Amino acid sequence: MAITYTYKIIKIHTYPTFNNLTDVVKDVEYEYTGVEGTGDDRKTAVIYRTCSLGDPDPANFKAYADLTEADVREFVKQTVNVDHNKLMIGQMIAEQALPEKEDKPLPW
């Protein structure tokens, strides 16, 4: 079954001024969630990360007040290693499908 992935922006860190620009976004805290299955078979995994956006390009700069959620989500997708995030989520979901481990006393 396929995993459905979603990003959620948690917090945005800004600089009042940076390189002659004002209201500059520098870091974004986000939540990346993967869900597989439905009902009782539903498995969910979540990772929390912060990504640094680097120095803004003055030619394409948008001040914090002018950004939409879609803009910030796109910043995150362009900055982070999406394949790595998907791999981590996939591993976390796969672990949930394993039988529960049981500790036993040594047999000797």
PDB file of C-alpha atoms in Angstrom:
ATOM      1  CA  MET A   1       0.000   0.000   0.000  1.00  0.00           C
ATOM      2  CA  ALA A   2       1.247   3.501  -0.830  1.00  0.00           C
ATOM      3  CA  ILE A   3       2.287   6.015   1.794  1.00  0.00           C
ATOM      4  CA  THR A   4       0.703   9.478   1.657  1.00  0.00           C
ATOM      5  CA  TYR A   5       3.077  12.271   2.710  1.00  0.00           C
ATOM      6  CA  THR A   6       2.252  15.755   4.006  1.00  0.00           C
ATOM      7  CA  TYR A   7       4.273  18.749   5.183  1.00  0.00           C
ATOM      8  CA  LYS A   8       3.063  21.053   7.934  1.00  0.00           C
ATOM      9  CA  ILE A   9       4.845  24.298   8.760  1.00  0.00           C
ATOM     10  CA  ILE A  10       5.333  24.641  12.527  1.00  0.00           C
ATOM     11  CA  LYS A  11       7.375  27.827  12.944  1.00  0.00           C
ATOM     12  CA  ILE A  12       9.270  30.369  10.849  1.00  0.00           C
ATOM     13  CA  HIS A  13      12.412  32.156  12.052  1.00  0.00           C
ATOM     14  CA  THR A  14      13.169  35.549  10.522  1.00  0.00           C
ATOM     15  CA  TYR A  15      15.778  38.302  10.579  1.00  0.00           C
ATOM     16  CA  PRO A  16      14.501  41.893  10.781  1.00  0.00           C
ATOM     17  CA  THR A  17      17.168  42.840   8.212  1.00  0.00           C
ATOM     18  CA  PHE A  18      19.692  40.789   6.255  1.00  0.00           C
ATOM     19  CA  ASN A  19      21.850  41.835   3.278  1.00  0.00           C
ATOM     20  CA  ASN A  20      19.849  45.058   2.769  1.00  0.00           C
ATOM     21  CA  LEU A  21      16.542  43.157   2.781  1.00  0.00           C
ATOM     22  CA  THR A  22      13.915  43.358   5.513  1.00  0.00           C
ATOM     23  CA  ASP A  23      11.692  40.732   7.133  1.00  0.00           C
ATOM     24  CA  VAL A  24      13.808  37.826   5.850  1.00  0.00           C
ATOM     25  CA  VAL A  25      12.887  34.172   6.466  1.00  0.00           C
ATOM     26  CA  LYS A  26      15.975  32.178   7.465  1.00  0.00           C
ATOM     27  CA  ASP A  27      14.768  28.899   9.006  1.00  0.00           C
ATOM     28  CA  VAL A  28      11.568  26.870   8.874  1.00  0.00           C
ATOM     29  CA  GLU A  29      10.511  24.254  11.404  1.00  0.00           C
ATOM     30  CA  TYR A  30       8.295  21.640   9.813  1.00  0.00           C
ATOM     31  CA  GLU A  31       6.549  18.354  10.445  1.00  0.00           C
ATOM     32  CA  TYR A  32       6.636  15.640   7.787  1.00  0.00           C
ATOM     33  CA  THR A  33       4.004  12.936   8.148  1.00  0.00           C
ATOM     34  CA  GLY A  34       3.513   9.676   6.325  1.00  0.00           C
ATOM     35  CA  VAL A  35       0.303   7.624   6.504  1.00  0.00           C
ATOM     36  CA  GLU A  36      -0.257   4.155   5.123  1.00  0.00           C
ATOM     37  CA  GLY A  37      -3.493   2.182   5.202  1.00  0.00           C
ATOM     38  CA  THR A  38      -6.886   2.921   6.690  1.00  0.00           C
ATOM     39  CA  GLY A  39      -8.923   1.974   9.735  1.00  0.00           C
ATOM     40  CA  ASP A  40      -7.276  -0.553  12.056  1.00  0.00           C
ATOM     41  CA  ASP A  41      -4.478  -1.115   9.527  1.00  0.00           C
ATOM     42  CA  ARG A  42      -3.514   2.583   9.463  1.00  0.00           C
ATOM     43  CA  LYS A  43       0.126   3.329  10.303  1.00  0.00           C
ATOM     44  CA  THR A  44       1.465   6.844  10.833  1.00  0.00           C
ATOM     45  CA  ALA A  45       5.011   8.170  11.222  1.00  0.00           C
ATOM     46  CA  VAL A  46       6.095  11.762  11.868  1.00  0.00           C
ATOM     47  CA  ILE A  47       9.468  13.510  11.797  1.00  0.00           C
ATOM     48  CA  TYR A  48      10.173  17.060  12.964  1.00  0.00           C
ATOM     49  CA  ARG A  49      12.954  19.046  11.348  1.00  0.00           C
ATOM     50  CA  THR A  50      14.301  22.558  10.871  1.00  0.00           C
ATOM     51  CA  CYS A  51      15.703  23.633   7.531  1.00  0.00           C
ATOM     52  CA  SER A  52      17.883  26.651   6.883  1.00  0.00           C
ATOM     53  CA  LEU A  53      16.974  28.477   3.692  1.00  0.00           C
ATOM     54  CA  GLY A  54      20.342  30.112   3.119  1.00  0.00           C
ATOM     55  CA  ASP A  55      20.805  33.609   1.783  1.00  0.00           C
ATOM     56  CA  PRO A  56      17.829  35.025  -0.125  1.00  0.00           C
ATOM     57  CA  ASP A  57      18.090  35.936  -3.789  1.00  0.00           C
ATOM     58  CA  PRO A  58      17.258  39.671  -4.007  1.00  0.00           C
ATOM     59  CA  ALA A  59      15.782  39.160  -7.494  1.00  0.00           C
ATOM     60  CA  ASN A  60      13.169  36.674  -6.177  1.00  0.00           C
ATOM     61  CA  PHE A  61      12.823  37.904  -2.600  1.00  0.00           C
ATOM     62  CA  LYS A  62       9.478  37.952  -0.792  1.00  0.00           C
ATOM     63  CA  ALA A  63       9.226  39.441   2.679  1.00  0.00           C
ATOM     64  CA  TYR A  64       7.752  37.318   5.461  1.00  0.00           C
ATOM     65  CA  ALA A  65       4.498  39.315   5.499  1.00  0.00           C
ATOM     66  CA  ASP A  66       3.947  38.607   1.788  1.00  0.00           C
ATOM     67  CA  LEU A  67       4.441  34.832   1.935  1.00  0.00           C
ATOM     68  CA  THR A  68       1.728  32.228   1.658  1.00  0.00           C
ATOM     69  CA  GLU A  69       1.824  28.778   3.241  1.00  0.00           C
ATOM     70  CA  ALA A  70       2.348  27.335  -0.243  1.00  0.00           C
ATOM     71  CA  ASP A  71       5.432  29.555  -0.701  1.00  0.00           C
ATOM     72  CA  VAL A  72       6.990  28.324   2.548  1.00  0.00           C
ATOM     73  CA  ARG A  73       6.142  24.672   1.849  1.00  0.00           C
ATOM     74  CA  GLU A  74       7.876  25.054  -1.526  1.00  0.00           C
ATOM     75  CA  PHE A  75      10.947  26.574   0.189  1.00  0.00           C
ATOM     76  CA  VAL A  76      11.104  23.499   2.422  1.00  0.00           C
ATOM     77  CA  LYS A  77      10.699  21.055  -0.476  1.00  0.00           C
ATOM     78  CA  GLN A  78      13.481  22.807  -2.427  1.00  0.00           C
ATOM     79  CA  THR A  79      15.829  22.844   0.568  1.00  0.00           C
ATOM     80  CA  VAL A  80      15.459  19.445   2.226  1.00  0.00           C
ATOM     81  CA  ASN A  81      16.259  16.001   0.893  1.00  0.00           C
ATOM     82  CA  VAL A  82      12.700  14.824   0.234  1.00  0.00           C
ATOM     83  CA  ASP A  83      13.823  11.312  -0.744  1.00  0.00           C
ATOM     84  CA  HIS A  84      15.665  10.941   2.564  1.00  0.00           C
ATOM     85  CA  ASN A  85      12.597  12.109   4.511  1.00  0.00           C
ATOM     86  CA  LYS A  86      10.442   9.594   2.624  1.00  0.00           C
ATOM     87  CA  LEU A  87      12.969   6.841   3.348  1.00  0.00           C
ATOM     88  CA  MET A  88      12.914   7.650   7.085  1.00  0.00           C
ATOM     89  CA  ILE A  89       9.100   7.692   7.170  1.00  0.00           C
ATOM     90  CA  GLY A  90       8.956   4.430   5.215  1.00  0.00           C
ATOM     91  CA  GLN A  91      11.323   2.737   7.660  1.00  0.00           C
ATOM     92  CA  MET A  92       9.328   3.970  10.649  1.00  0.00           C
ATOM     93  CA  ILE A  93       6.097   2.636   9.136  1.00  0.00           C
ATOM     94  CA  ALA A  94       7.724  -0.695   8.215  1.00  0.00           C
ATOM     95  CA  GLU A  95       8.878  -1.119  11.834  1.00  0.00           C
ATOM     96  CA  GLN A  96       5.277  -0.753  12.993  1.00  0.00           C
ATOM     97  CA  ALA A  97       4.342  -3.824  10.921  1.00  0.00           C
ATOM     98  CA  LEU A  98       6.907  -6.033  12.681  1.00  0.00           C
ATOM     99  CA  PRO A  99       5.730  -8.307  15.459  1.00  0.00           C
ATOM    100  CA  GLU A 100       6.341  -7.038  18.963  1.00  0.00           C
ATOM    101  CA  LYS A 101       9.689  -8.108  20.384  1.00  0.00           C
ATOM    102  CA  GLU A 102       9.724 -10.195  23.486  1.00  0.00           C
ATOM    103  CA  ASP A 103      12.524 -10.513  26.043  1.00  0.00           C
ATOM    104  CA  LYS A 104      13.119 -14.012  27.310  1.00  0.00           C
ATOM    105  CA  PRO A 105      15.469 -15.346  29.931  1.00  0.00           C
ATOM    106  CA  LEU A 106      18.559 -17.027  28.571  1.00  0.00           C
ATOM    107  CA  PRO A 107      17.892 -20.709  27.863  1.00  0.00           C
ATOM    108  CA  TRP A 108      20.865 -21.922  29.910  1.00  0.00           C
TER     109      TRP A 108
END
